[in-house]
CSV table of C-alpha atoms in Angstrom, one decimal:
chain,number,residue,atom,x,y,z
A,266,MET,CA,73.2,110.4,144.2
A,267,ASP,CA,73.2,106.5,144.4
A,268,GLU,CA,72.2,106.7,148.1
A,269,LEU,CA,69.2,108.9,147.3
A,270,VAL,CA,68.1,106.6,144.5
A,271,THR,CA,68.5,103.6,146.8
A,272,MET,CA,66.6,105.3,149.6
A,273,ARG,CA,63.8,106.4,147.4
A,274,SER,CA,63.6,103.1,145.5
A,275,ASN,CA,63.0,101.3,148.9
A,276,ASP,CA,60.4,103.8,150.1
A,277,PRO,CA,57.2,101.8,150.4
A,278,ASP,CA,55.0,104.9,150.3
A,279,TYR,CA,56.6,106.5,147.3
A,280,PRO,CA,59.1,104.3,145.5
A,281,MET,CA,60.9,105.8,142.5
A,282,LYS,CA,59.7,104.5,139.1
A,283,GLU,CA,62.1,102.2,137.3
A,284,TYR,CA,62.5,104.7,134.4
A,285,ALA,CA,63.2,107.6,136.8
A,286,VAL,CA,66.0,105.5,138.3
A,287,GLU,CA,67.3,104.8,134.8
A,288,ILE,CA,67.3,108.6,134.0
A,289,VAL,CA,69.1,109.5,137.2
A,290,LYS,CA,71.8,106.8,136.7
A,291,GLY,CA,72.2,107.6,133.0
A,292,ILE,CA,72.6,111.3,133.5
A,293,THR,CA,75.0,110.7,136.5
A,294,GLU,CA,77.2,108.5,134.3
A,295,LYS,CA,77.3,110.9,131.4
A,296,GLN,CA,77.0,114.2,133.3
A,297,ALA,CA,80.2,115.8,132.1
A,298,GLU,CA,79.5,114.9,128.5
A,299,ILE,CA,75.9,116.0,128.6
A,300,ASP,CA,76.7,119.4,130.3
A,301,GLU,CA,79.5,120.0,127.7
A,302,ILE,CA,77.0,119.5,124.9
A,303,ILE,CA,74.4,121.7,126.4
A,304,SER,CA,77.0,124.4,127.1
A,305,THR,CA,78.4,124.2,123.6
A,306,TYR,CA,75.0,124.7,121.8
A,307,SER,CA,73.3,127.0,124.3
A,308,GLU,CA,74.6,130.2,122.6
A,309,GLY,CA,75.3,132.7,125.3
A,310,TRP,CA,73.8,130.8,128.2
A,311,THR,CA,76.0,129.2,130.8
A,312,LEU,CA,74.7,126.3,132.8
A,313,ASP,CA,74.8,128.4,135.9
A,314,ARG,CA,72.7,131.1,134.3
A,315,MET,CA,69.9,128.7,133.3
A,316,PRO,CA,66.9,128.1,135.6
A,317,ALA,CA,67.5,124.8,137.4
A,318,VAL,CA,64.3,123.3,135.9
A,319,ASP,CA,65.4,124.1,132.4
A,320,ARG,CA,68.9,122.7,133.0
A,321,SER,CA,67.4,119.5,134.4
A,322,LEU,CA,65.0,119.2,131.5
A,323,LEU,CA,67.8,119.8,129.0
A,324,GLU,CA,69.9,117.1,130.7
A,325,ILE,CA,67.1,114.6,130.6
A,326,GLY,CA,66.2,115.4,126.9
A,327,THR,CA,69.9,115.3,125.9
A,328,TRP,CA,70.4,112.0,127.6
A,329,GLU,CA,67.3,110.5,126.1
A,330,MET,CA,68.2,111.6,122.6
A,331,LEU,CA,71.9,110.6,122.7
A,332,PHE,CA,72.0,107.6,125.1
A,333,ASN,CA,68.5,106.0,125.2
A,334,ASP,CA,67.4,104.4,122.0
A,335,GLU,CA,64.0,103.5,123.5
A,336,VAL,CA,62.7,107.1,123.4
A,337,PRO,CA,62.2,108.7,120.0
A,338,ASP,CA,64.0,112.0,119.7
A,339,LYS,CA,60.9,114.0,119.0
A,340,VAL,CA,59.2,112.5,122.0
A,341,ALA,CA,62.1,113.5,124.2
A,342,ILE,CA,61.9,117.1,123.0
A,343,ASP,CA,58.1,117.3,123.3
A,344,GLU,CA,58.1,116.0,126.9
A,345,ALA,CA,60.9,118.4,127.9
A,346,VAL,CA,59.0,121.3,126.4
A,347,SER,CA,55.7,120.2,128.0
A,348,LEU,CA,57.4,120.1,131.4
A,349,ALA,CA,59.1,123.4,130.8
A,350,ARG,CA,55.6,124.9,130.0
A,351,GLN,CA,54.2,123.5,133.3
A,352,PHE,CA,57.1,124.1,135.7
A,353,SER,CA,59.3,126.9,134.4
A,354,THR,CA,59.3,130.4,133.0
A,355,ASP,CA,57.2,131.8,130.1
A,356,ASP,CA,60.4,131.8,127.9
A,357,SER,CA,61.5,128.3,128.9
A,358,PRO,CA,59.5,126.2,126.4
A,359,GLY,CA,61.0,128.0,123.5
A,360,PHE,CA,64.5,127.9,125.0
A,361,VAL,CA,64.3,124.2,125.7
A,362,SER,CA,62.8,123.4,122.3
A,363,GLY,CA,65.3,125.4,120.5
A,364,LEU,CA,68.3,124.0,122.3
A,365,LEU,CA,67.2,120.4,122.1
A,366,SER,CA,66.3,120.8,118.4
A,367,ARG,CA,69.8,122.2,117.8
A,368,ILE,CA,71.3,119.2,119.6
A,369,LEU,CA,69.2,116.9,117.5
A,370,ASP,CA,70.4,118.5,114.4
A,371,VAL,CA,74.0,117.8,115.3
A,372,LYS,CA,73.3,114.4,116.9
A,373,PRO,CA,75.1,112.5,114.1
A,374,THR,CA,78.3,114.3,114.9
A,375,LEU,CA,78.0,113.6,118.6
A,376,ILE,CA,77.5,109.9,118.8
């Protein structure tokens, strides 16, 4: 992953934005913990069963809520839901919203 980030960050035609690099590095560092949290609260859905877009949005939203104090929790959820609406299935916005809201509810016990 680090090689890809470095390569893309040095691409003069389409460099990665600083925050995108921060997201990738943050999720990479906390991948096991983030995936465990998502798996625990997804009620009947394994990570493998989730659409890849939903899984990625859930990882980003979970990372932002738990490990990035610069993004308000509600903004993290709203952005993930908006992207799910644009890029995933008709059921995805509700699924992403519900799961991230559930994680937000238990956030005090996770951090």
